[in-house]
Amino acid sequence: MKKILITGISGFVGGHFVHYLTSKDNKLEIHGISRTKPAWDFVNIPAELLDGHYFHQADLNDIPKIKSLIEEIQPEYILHLAAQSSVAESWKTPVFSFMNNTNIFLNIIDTVRLNDNAARVLSIGSSEQYGIVSEKDLPITEERAQCPENPYAVARVAQEHLARIYAKGFDLDISCTRSFNHCGPGQTDRFVVSAIVKQFVMVAQGRKKPVIQIGNGLIVRDFVDVHDVVEAYYQLLTRGIKGEVYNICSGKGYAIQDIVTLLSEMLNIRVETIQDKSQIRPIDNPRIVGSYQKIQRDIGWKPTISFEQSLLSMYQYWDTRLKDEMKVQPAGTP
Amino acid sequence: MKKILITGISGFVGGHFVHYLTSKDNKLEIHGISRTKPAWDFVNIPAELLDGHYFHQADLNDIPKIKSLIEEIQPEYILHLAAQSSVAESWKTPVFSFMNNTNIFLNIIDTVRLNDNAARVLSIGSSEQYGIVSEKDLPITEERAQCPENPYAVARVAQEHLARIYAKGFDLDISCTRSFNHCGPGQTDRFVVSAIVKQFVMVAQGRKKPVIQIGNGLIVRDFVDVHDVVEAYYQLLTRGIKGEVYNICSGKGYAIQDIVTLLSEMLNIRVETIQDKSQIRPIDNPRIVGSYQKIQRDIGWKPTISFEQSLLSMYQYWDTRLKDEMKVQPAGTP
């Protein structure tokens, strides 16, 4: 059985990817690395399907540990999901963000180079790499010059440059993504859509006044459902072209304030929107919408899940989770 | 007296910069940081001129140490020379190269951000950031897109992106250079011109057959004398425009094999040239020549020292140094 090593397995995309892999007939032996053990409450993976797979607790900044793990596992595939993927966090702790994006990726690919085990690597990047894009350049294609406008984006551009150098200069088998904003059940409320949906659930459950806090409501982002994302990652990992970079996106843009309106209409809940100044970033991209033409052409992937479907599944996730949290709290807890 | 902090002070440019500063009437209190103590054998700085200046032994990867040093010194200026600046080394040890270019710079500017002492920073970058440039785009201006083609260049691009983000997003007072190849007395023979000149000196001293080893003789580089470089750094540090990037170059290109021919004619020494395959790099830029129009326009700097003058001063340096080395060896040493 071929082996896949998944870094950052305990995260949001990691859980969905493992769910995807274990549902497939064509099995891979899964090895996961993360600082913390998986505790996925958003996917239901039967315990017997996790038999014969392995979790390794490690920090990707610990080079000797990573080296010995990769030497021991000898994976055929490496899906590098591990990242500090919040733009907001990167403004607060830029050094930590850089180390936990660029440096950890470099540690992985340099280990593959030295170990010479010919693993195929998928490097996950971000639409933030493009920076400020003018209206006439939308939807963004992969040819567009990159001009990162926040510490997170700088780290991702450096990661992709390193991937390209290792593919060209050291003949490593690496493809790259520029993944646009994800959404889906299980995403933490540090990310905008999840934060908004969670607030709607709290309103619906009567735990909050009908007031939704957002940051800059005018910025437009392209949200792609995590189920579509994991399908794209699997296809790229097994069939993507070496050295190439692929947008993963929905091709559609939503302004943050329009998400509030959309949810309000879908759920028939009237809310007021207020702006939380602390969520405004020093520099921000006004409008990001991607083109998925290249990945569709090369491997036939395209998004299949509508934004409304994503919002509904996220609503169900938060609804269940917040009710569960209430149950475990003793009555009268403030 | 205003204070300047110079990282990487013990290096080639560091020595020349301190020599330049201590020769000026308008004095700055110099604080130098380096892993190793300065041992400049290529500049003659009278001991009394070094009175009242300070050397701090530290590794720029040691964040708490750097933080306490900058808090203690509160410099008005920071000249960030510290770097692992060899392209060849970056192919051999890419992780080390990245840490000792990008990460150390990020540690410095993040300390300045947190410390809020409004130091003005000059970030040193490299012409390698441009990557492969077609003939029609020469001489290279700062507007040209960057496409780094080796691990060192990737690290330098990331450094400049970080500088830009810190200037725009955190209002730090940073200017950047893209410095083209340096040359001058005291440069180590890990760099091509110094390596060639050293071999000529060894031939002239009868310590080597008249055979000069080079890597790829066809690549063309723009070499700027270190004395011109330190003048540019001082002018940019004190008068450069915040957030701007400046080429520092001679505007002239020399093929590596033509340097051998030039020296052979200047010194009237006939040599044979052989190619050392181990010095060929996985990817290399065929031709790099820069434009110094922008820095000339903004602060009036232009190169003043011819390449022939540089070669002669490097010849004198190696001639003296190799003779001195002979003196300290007991007779009969193999």
CSV table of N, CA and C in Angstrom, one decimal, chain B residues 72-215:
chain,number,residue,atom,x,y,z
B,72,GLU,N,18.5,48.1,24.6
B,72,GLU,CA,19.6,48.8,25.3
B,72,GLU,C,20.3,49.9,24.5
B,73,ILE,N,20.5,49.6,23.3
B,73,ILE,CA,21.2,50.5,22.4
B,73,ILE,C,20.3,51.7,21.9
B,74,GLN,N,19.1,51.4,21.6
B,74,GLN,CA,18.2,52.4,21.0
B,74,GLN,C,18.8,53.1,19.9
B,75,PRO,N,19.2,52.4,18.8
B,75,PRO,CA,19.9,53.1,17.7
B,75,PRO,C,19.0,53.9,16.9
B,76,GLU,N,19.5,55.0,16.3
B,76,GLU,CA,18.8,55.8,15.3
B,76,GLU,C,18.8,55.2,14.0
B,77,TYR,N,19.9,54.5,13.7
B,77,TYR,CA,20.1,53.8,12.4
B,77,TYR,C,20.4,52.4,12.5
B,78,ILE,N,19.9,51.5,11.6
B,78,ILE,CA,20.3,50.1,11.6
B,78,ILE,C,20.7,49.8,10.2
B,79,LEU,N,22.0,49.4,10.0
B,79,LEU,CA,22.4,48.9,8.7
B,79,LEU,C,22.5,47.4,8.8
B,80,HIS,N,21.6,46.7,8.1
B,80,HIS,CA,21.5,45.3,8.2
B,80,HIS,C,22.4,44.6,7.1
B,81,LEU,N,23.7,44.4,7.5
B,81,LEU,CA,24.6,43.8,6.5
B,81,LEU,C,24.6,42.2,6.6
B,82,ALA,N,24.3,41.7,7.8
B,82,ALA,CA,24.4,40.3,8.1
B,82,ALA,C,23.7,39.5,7.1
B,83,ALA,N,24.3,38.5,6.5
B,83,ALA,CA,23.7,37.7,5.5
B,83,ALA,C,24.6,36.5,5.2
B,84,GLN,N,23.9,35.4,4.7
B,84,GLN,CA,24.6,34.3,4.1
B,84,GLN,C,24.6,34.6,2.6
B,85,SER,N,25.6,35.3,2.0
B,85,SER,CA,25.4,36.0,0.7
B,85,SER,C,26.0,35.2,-0.4
B,86,SER,N,26.3,33.9,-0.3
B,86,SER,CA,26.8,33.2,-1.4
B,86,SER,C,25.7,32.3,-2.0
B,87,VAL,N,25.6,32.5,-3.3
B,87,VAL,CA,24.6,31.7,-4.1
B,87,VAL,C,25.0,30.2,-4.0
B,88,ALA,N,26.3,30.0,-4.2
B,88,ALA,CA,26.7,28.6,-4.3
B,88,ALA,C,26.4,27.9,-2.9
B,89,GLU,N,26.7,28.6,-1.8
B,89,GLU,CA,26.4,28.0,-0.5
B,89,GLU,C,24.9,27.7,-0.3
B,90,SER,N,24.1,28.6,-0.9
B,90,SER,CA,22.7,28.5,-0.7
B,90,SER,C,22.1,27.2,-1.4
B,91,TRP,N,22.8,26.8,-2.5
B,91,TRP,CA,22.4,25.5,-3.1
B,91,TRP,C,22.9,24.3,-2.2
B,92,LYS,N,24.0,24.5,-1.4
B,92,LYS,CA,24.5,23.4,-0.6
B,92,LYS,C,23.7,23.3,0.7
B,93,THR,N,23.4,24.4,1.3
B,93,THR,CA,22.7,24.4,2.6
B,93,THR,C,21.5,25.5,2.5
B,94,PRO,N,20.5,25.1,1.8
B,94,PRO,CA,19.4,26.1,1.6
B,94,PRO,C,18.7,26.5,2.9
B,95,VAL,N,18.5,25.6,3.9
B,95,VAL,CA,17.8,25.9,5.1
B,95,VAL,C,18.7,26.9,5.9
B,96,PHE,N,19.9,26.7,6.0
B,96,PHE,CA,20.9,27.6,6.7
B,96,PHE,C,20.9,28.9,6.0
B,97,SER,N,20.9,28.9,4.7
B,97,SER,CA,20.9,30.2,4.0
B,97,SER,C,19.7,31.0,4.2
B,98,PHE,N,18.5,30.3,4.2
B,98,PHE,CA,17.3,31.0,4.4
B,98,PHE,C,17.2,31.6,5.8
B,99,MET,N,17.5,30.8,6.8
B,99,MET,CA,17.5,31.3,8.2
B,99,MET,C,18.4,32.5,8.3
B,100,ASN,N,19.6,32.5,7.7
B,100,ASN,CA,20.6,33.5,7.9
B,100,ASN,C,20.5,34.7,6.9
B,101,ASN,N,19.4,34.7,6.2
B,101,ASN,CA,19.0,35.8,5.4
B,101,ASN,C,17.7,36.4,5.8
B,102,THR,N,16.6,35.7,5.5
B,102,THR,CA,15.3,36.2,5.7
B,102,THR,C,14.9,36.2,7.2
B,103,ASN,N,15.1,35.1,7.9
B,103,ASN,CA,14.7,35.1,9.3
B,103,ASN,C,15.5,36.1,10.2
B,104,ILE,N,16.8,36.2,10.0
B,104,ILE,CA,17.5,37.1,10.8
B,104,ILE,C,17.0,38.6,10.6
B,105,PHE,N,16.7,38.9,9.3
B,105,PHE,CA,16.2,40.2,9.0
B,105,PHE,C,14.8,40.5,9.7
B,106,LEU,N,14.0,39.4,9.6
B,106,LEU,CA,12.7,39.6,10.2
B,106,LEU,C,12.8,39.7,11.7
B,107,ASN,N,13.8,39.0,12.3
B,107,ASN,CA,14.0,39.2,13.8
B,107,ASN,C,14.3,40.6,14.1
B,108,ILE,N,15.2,41.2,13.3
B,108,ILE,CA,15.6,42.6,13.5
B,108,ILE,C,14.4,43.6,13.4
B,109,ILE,N,13.7,43.5,12.3
B,109,ILE,CA,12.6,44.5,12.1
B,109,ILE,C,11.4,44.3,13.0
B,110,ASP,N,11.2,43.0,13.4
B,110,ASP,CA,10.1,42.8,14.3
B,110,ASP,C,10.5,43.3,15.7
B,111,THR,N,11.8,43.3,16.1
B,111,THR,CA,12.2,43.9,17.3
B,111,THR,C,12.0,45.4,17.3
B,112,VAL,N,12.4,46.0,16.2
B,112,VAL,CA,12.2,47.4,16.0
B,112,VAL,C,10.7,47.8,16.1
B,113,ARG,N,9.8,47.0,15.5
B,113,ARG,CA,8.4,47.2,15.6
B,113,ARG,C,7.9,47.2,17.1
B,114,LEU,N,8.3,46.1,17.8
B,114,LEU,CA,7.8,45.9,19.1
B,114,LEU,C,8.5,47.0,20.1
B,115,ASN,N,9.7,47.3,19.8
B,115,ASN,CA,10.4,48.3,20.6
B,115,ASN,C,10.0,49.7,20.4
B,116,ASP,N,9.5,49.9,19.1
B,116,ASP,CA,8.9,51.2,18.8
B,116,ASP,C,9.9,52.4,18.9
B,117,ASN,N,11.1,52.1,18.6
B,117,ASN,CA,12.1,53.2,18.7
B,117,ASN,C,12.4,54.0,17.5
B,118,ALA,N,11.6,53.7,16.4
B,118,ALA,CA,11.7,54.6,15.2
B,118,ALA,C,13.0,54.6,14.5
B,119,ALA,N,13.8,53.5,14.7
B,119,ALA,CA,15.1,53.4,14.0
B,119,ALA,C,14.9,53.4,12.5
B,120,ARG,N,15.8,54.1,11.8
B,120,ARG,CA,15.7,54.0,10.3
B,120,ARG,C,16.6,52.8,9.9
B,121,VAL,N,16.0,51.9,9.0
B,121,VAL,CA,16.7,50.7,8.7
B,121,VAL,C,17.0,50.6,7.2
B,122,LEU,N,18.2,50.2,6.9
B,122,LEU,CA,18.6,49.9,5.5
B,122,LEU,C,18.7,48.4,5.3
B,123,SER,N,17.8,47.8,4.5
B,123,SER,CA,17.8,46.4,4.2
B,123,SER,C,18.6,46.1,3.0
B,124,ILE,N,19.6,45.3,3.1
B,124,ILE,CA,20.4,45.0,1.9
B,124,ILE,C,19.9,43.8,1.2
B,125,GLY,N,19.6,44.0,-0.1
B,125,GLY,CA,19.2,42.9,-1.0
B,125,GLY,C,20.2,42.6,-2.1
B,126,SER,N,19.7,41.9,-3.1
B,126,SER,CA,20.7,41.5,-4.1
B,126,SER,C,20.1,41.5,-5.5
B,127,SER,N,20.9,41.7,-6.5
B,127,SER,CA,20.5,41.7,-7.9
B,127,SER,C,20.0,40.3,-8.3
B,128,GLU,N,20.4,39.3,-7.5
B,128,GLU,CA,19.9,37.9,-7.7
B,128,GLU,C,18.4,37.8,-7.7
B,129,GLN,N,17.8,38.8,-7.0
B,129,GLN,CA,16.3,38.8,-6.8
B,129,GLN,C,15.6,38.9,-8.2
B,130,TYR,N,16.3,39.4,-9.2
B,130,TYR,CA,15.7,39.6,-10.5
B,130,TYR,C,15.5,38.3,-11.3
B,131,GLY,N,16.4,37.4,-11.1
B,131,GLY,CA,16.4,36.1,-11.8
B,131,GLY,C,16.8,36.3,-13.3
B,132,ILE,N,16.4,35.4,-14.1
B,132,ILE,CA,16.8,35.4,-15.5
B,132,ILE,C,16.2,36.6,-16.2
B,133,VAL,N,17.0,37.4,-16.8
B,133,VAL,CA,16.6,38.7,-17.4
B,133,VAL,C,17.0,38.6,-18.9
B,134,SER,N,16.0,38.9,-19.8
B,134,SER,CA,16.4,38.9,-21.2
B,134,SER,C,17.1,40.1,-21.6
B,135,GLU,N,17.9,39.9,-22.7
B,135,GLU,CA,18.8,41.0,-23.2
B,135,GLU,C,18.1,42.3,-23.3
B,136,LYS,N,16.9,42.3,-23.8
B,136,LYS,CA,16.2,43.5,-24.1
B,136,LYS,C,15.8,44.3,-22.8
B,137,ASP,N,15.9,43.6,-21.6
B,137,ASP,CA,15.5,44.3,-20.4
B,137,ASP,C,16.8,44.8,-19.6
B,138,LEU,N,17.9,44.8,-20.3
B,138,LEU,CA,19.2,45.3,-19.7
B,138,LEU,C,19.4,46.7,-20.1
B,139,PRO,N,19.9,47.6,-19.2
B,139,PRO,CA,20.2,47.3,-17.8
B,139,PRO,C,18.9,47.2,-17.0
B,140,ILE,N,19.0,46.4,-15.9
B,140,ILE,CA,17.8,46.2,-15.1
B,140,ILE,C,17.4,47.4,-14.3
B,141,THR,N,16.2,47.8,-14.4
B,141,THR,CA,15.7,48.8,-13.5
B,141,THR,C,14.9,48.2,-12.3
B,142,GLU,N,14.6,49.0,-11.3
B,142,GLU,CA,13.9,48.4,-10.1
B,142,GLU,C,12.4,48.0,-10.4
B,143,GLU,N,11.9,48.5,-11.5
B,143,GLU,CA,10.5,48.1,-11.9
B,143,GLU,C,10.3,46.7,-12.3
B,144,ARG,N,11.4,46.1,-12.8
B,144,ARG,CA,11.3,44.8,-13.3
B,144,ARG,C,10.8,43.8,-12.3
B,145,ALA,N,9.9,42.8,-12.8
B,145,ALA,CA,9.4,41.8,-11.9
B,145,ALA,C,10.6,40.9,-11.4
B,146,GLN,N,10.4,40.4,-10.1
B,146,GLN,CA,11.4,39.6,-9.6
B,146,GLN,C,11.0,38.1,-9.8
B,147,CYS,N,12.0,37.3,-10.2
B,147,CYS,CA,11.8,35.9,-10.4
B,147,CYS,C,13.0,35.2,-9.9
B,148,PRO,N,13.2,35.0,-8.6
B,148,PRO,CA,14.4,34.4,-8.0
B,148,PRO,C,14.6,33.0,-8.5
B,149,GLU,N,15.9,32.7,-8.8
B,149,GLU,CA,16.2,31.4,-9.4
B,149,GLU,C,17.2,30.6,-8.6
B,150,ASN,N,17.4,31.0,-7.4
B,150,ASN,CA,18.2,30.1,-6.5
B,150,ASN,C,17.8,30.4,-5.0
B,151,PRO,N,18.1,29.5,-4.1
B,151,PRO,CA,17.6,29.6,-2.7
B,151,PRO,C,18.0,31.0,-2.1
B,152,TYR,N,19.2,31.4,-2.4
B,152,TYR,CA,19.6,32.7,-1.8
B,152,TYR,C,18.7,33.9,-2.3
B,153,ALA,N,18.4,33.8,-3.6
B,153,ALA,CA,17.6,34.9,-4.2
B,153,ALA,C,16.2,34.8,-3.6
B,154,VAL,N,15.6,33.6,-3.4
B,154,VAL,CA,14.3,33.5,-2.8
B,154,VAL,C,14.3,34.2,-1.4
B,155,ALA,N,15.4,33.9,-0.7
B,155,ALA,CA,15.5,34.5,0.7
B,155,ALA,C,15.5,36.0,0.6
B,156,ARG,N,16.2,36.5,-0.3
B,156,ARG,CA,16.3,38.0,-0.5
B,156,ARG,C,15.0,38.6,-0.9
B,157,VAL,N,14.3,38.0,-1.8
B,157,VAL,CA,13.0,38.5,-2.2
B,157,VAL,C,12.1,38.5,-1.0
B,158,ALA,N,12.0,37.4,-0.2
B,158,ALA,CA,11.2,37.4,1.0
B,158,ALA,C,11.6,38.5,1.9
B,159,GLN,N,12.9,38.8,2.1
B,159,GLN,CA,13.3,39.8,3.0
B,159,GLN,C,12.8,41.2,2.5
B,160,GLU,N,12.9,41.4,1.2
B,160,GLU,CA,12.4,42.7,0.7
B,160,GLU,C,10.9,42.9,0.8
B,161,HIS,N,10.2,41.8,0.6
B,161,HIS,CA,8.7,41.8,0.8
B,161,HIS,C,8.4,42.1,2.2
B,162,LEU,N,9.1,41.5,3.1
B,162,LEU,CA,8.9,41.8,4.6
B,162,LEU,C,9.2,43.3,4.9
B,163,ALA,N,10.3,43.8,4.3
B,163,ALA,CA,10.6,45.2,4.5
B,163,ALA,C,9.5,46.1,4.0
B,164,ARG,N,8.9,45.8,2.9
B,164,ARG,CA,7.8,46.6,2.3
B,164,ARG,C,6.6,46.5,3.2
B,165,ILE,N,6.3,45.3,3.7
B,165,ILE,CA,5.1,45.1,4.5
B,165,ILE,C,5.3,45.9,5.8
B,166,TYR,N,6.5,45.8,6.4
B,166,TYR,CA,6.7,46.5,7.7
B,166,TYR,C,6.7,48.0,7.5
B,167,ALA,N,7.2,48.5,6.3
B,167,ALA,CA,7.1,49.9,6.1
B,167,ALA,C,5.7,50.4,5.9
B,168,LYS,N,4.9,49.7,5.1
B,168,LYS,CA,3.5,50.0,4.8
B,168,LYS,C,2.6,49.8,5.9
B,169,GLY,N,2.7,48.5,6.4
B,169,GLY,CA,1.7,48.1,7.4
B,169,GLY,C,2.0,48.5,8.8
B,170,PHE,N,3.3,48.6,9.2
B,170,PHE,CA,3.6,49.0,10.6
B,170,PHE,C,4.3,50.4,10.6
B,171,ASP,N,4.4,51.0,9.5
B,171,ASP,CA,5.0,52.4,9.4
B,171,ASP,C,6.5,52.4,9.8
B,172,LEU,N,7.2,51.3,9.6
B,172,LEU,CA,8.6,51.4,9.9
B,172,LEU,C,9.4,52.1,8.8
B,173,ASP,N,10.5,52.8,9.2
B,173,ASP,CA,11.2,53.6,8.3
B,173,ASP,C,12.3,52.8,7.7
B,174,ILE,N,12.0,52.1,6.6
B,174,ILE,CA,12.9,51.1,6.0
B,174,ILE,C,13.1,51.5,4.5
B,175,SER,N,14.3,51.5,4.0
B,175,SER,CA,14.6,51.5,2.6
B,175,SER,C,15.4,50.2,2.3
B,176,CYS,N,15.4,49.8,1.0
B,176,CYS,CA,16.0,48.6,0.6
B,176,CYS,C,17.0,48.8,-0.6
B,177,THR,N,18.0,47.9,-0.6
B,177,THR,CA,18.8,47.9,-1.8
B,177,THR,C,18.7,46.6,-2.5
B,178,ARG,N,19.0,46.6,-3.8
B,178,ARG,CA,19.3,45.4,-4.5
B,178,ARG,C,20.7,45.6,-5.0
B,179,SER,N,21.6,45.1,-4.2
B,179,SER,CA,23.0,45.3,-4.5
B,179,SER,C,23.6,44.3,-5.5
B,180,PHE,N,24.3,44.8,-6.5
B,180,PHE,CA,24.8,43.9,-7.5
B,180,PHE,C,26.2,43.3,-6.9
B,181,ASN,N,26.8,42.5,-7.6
B,181,ASN,CA,28.1,41.8,-7.1
B,181,ASN,C,29.1,42.9,-6.6
B,182,HIS,N,29.6,42.6,-5.5
B,182,HIS,CA,30.6,43.5,-4.9
B,182,HIS,C,32.0,43.0,-5.3
B,183,CYS,N,33.0,43.9,-5.3
B,183,CYS,CA,34.4,43.4,-5.3
B,183,CYS,C,35.2,44.4,-4.6
B,184,GLY,N,36.4,44.0,-4.2
B,184,GLY,CA,37.3,44.9,-3.5
B,184,GLY,C,38.2,44.2,-2.5
B,185,PRO,N,39.2,44.8,-2.0
B,185,PRO,CA,40.1,44.2,-1.1
B,185,PRO,C,39.5,43.6,0.2
B,186,GLY,N,39.8,42.4,0.5
B,186,GLY,CA,39.2,41.8,1.7
B,186,GLY,C,38.1,40.8,1.4
B,187,GLN,N,37.6,40.8,0.2
B,187,GLN,CA,36.5,39.8,-0.1
B,187,GLN,C,37.1,38.4,-0.1
B,188,THR,N,36.3,37.5,0.5
B,188,THR,CA,36.8,36.1,0.6
B,188,THR,C,36.8,35.5,-0.8
B,189,ASP,N,37.6,34.4,-1.0
B,189,ASP,CA,37.8,33.8,-2.3
B,189,ASP,C,36.6,32.8,-2.5
B,190,ARG,N,35.5,32.9,-1.7
B,190,ARG,CA,34.3,32.1,-2.1
B,190,ARG,C,33.6,32.9,-3.2
B,191,PHE,N,34.0,34.1,-3.4
B,191,PHE,CA,33.3,34.9,-4.4
B,191,PHE,C,34.3,35.0,-5.6
B,192,VAL,N,33.7,35.1,-6.8
B,192,VAL,CA,34.4,34.7,-8.0
B,192,VAL,C,35.5,35.7,-8.3
B,193,VAL,N,35.4,37.0,-8.3
B,193,VAL,CA,36.5,37.9,-8.7
B,193,VAL,C,37.6,37.7,-7.7
B,194,SER,N,37.3,37.6,-6.4
B,194,SER,CA,38.4,37.5,-5.4
B,194,SER,C,39.1,36.1,-5.7
B,195,ALA,N,38.4,35.1,-6.0
B,195,ALA,CA,39.0,33.8,-6.3
B,195,ALA,C,39.9,33.9,-7.4
B,196,ILE,N,39.5,34.6,-8.5
B,196,ILE,CA,40.4,34.7,-9.7
B,196,ILE,C,41.6,35.5,-9.4
B,197,VAL,N,41.4,36.7,-8.7
B,197,VAL,CA,42.6,37.5,-8.4
B,197,VAL,C,43.6,36.8,-7.5
B,198,LYS,N,43.1,36.0,-6.5
B,198,LYS,CA,43.9,35.3,-5.6
B,198,LYS,C,44.8,34.3,-6.4
B,199,GLN,N,44.2,33.6,-7.4
B,199,GLN,CA,44.9,32.6,-8.2
B,199,GLN,C,46.0,33.3,-9.0
B,200,PHE,N,45.7,34.5,-9.5
B,200,PHE,CA,46.7,35.3,-10.3
B,200,PHE,C,47.9,35.6,-9.4
B,201,VAL,N,47.6,36.0,-8.1
B,201,VAL,CA,48.7,36.3,-7.2
B,201,VAL,C,49.5,35.1,-6.9
B,202,MET,N,48.9,34.0,-6.7
B,202,MET,CA,49.6,32.7,-6.5
B,202,MET,C,50.5,32.3,-7.7
B,203,VAL,N,50.0,32.6,-8.9
B,203,VAL,CA,50.8,32.3,-10.1
B,203,VAL,C,52.0,33.3,-10.1
B,204,ALA,N,51.7,34.6,-9.8
B,204,ALA,CA,52.8,35.6,-9.8
B,204,ALA,C,53.9,35.3,-8.8
B,205,GLN,N,53.4,34.8,-7.6
B,205,GLN,CA,54.4,34.5,-6.5
B,205,GLN,C,55.0,33.1,-6.7
B,206,GLY,N,54.7,32.5,-7.9
B,206,GLY,CA,55.4,31.2,-8.2
B,206,GLY,C,54.9,30.0,-7.3
B,207,ARG,N,53.6,30.2,-6.7
B,207,ARG,CA,53.1,29.2,-5.8
B,207,ARG,C,52.1,28.3,-6.5
B,208,LYS,N,51.9,28.5,-7.8
B,208,LYS,CA,50.8,27.8,-8.5
B,208,LYS,C,51.2,27.8,-10.0
B,209,LYS,N,50.8,26.7,-10.7
B,209,LYS,CA,51.0,26.7,-12.2
B,209,LYS,C,50.1,27.8,-12.8
B,210,PRO,N,50.4,28.3,-14.0
B,210,PRO,CA,49.6,29.3,-14.6
B,210,PRO,C,48.3,28.8,-15.2
B,211,VAL,N,47.5,28.3,-14.3
B,211,VAL,CA,46.2,27.7,-14.6
B,211,VAL,C,45.1,28.3,-13.7
B,212,ILE,N,44.1,29.0,-14.3
B,212,ILE,CA,43.1,29.6,-13.5
B,212,ILE,C,41.8,28.8,-13.6
B,213,GLN,N,41.3,28.4,-12.4
B,213,GLN,CA,40.0,27.6,-12.3
B,213,GLN,C,38.9,28.6,-12.2
B,214,ILE,N,37.9,28.4,-13.0
B,214,ILE,CA,36.6,29.2,-12.9
B,214,ILE,C,35.4,28.2,-13.0
B,215,GLY,N,34.2,28.8,-12.7
B,215,GLY,CA,33.0,28.0,-12.9
B,215,GLY,C,32.5,28.2,-14.3
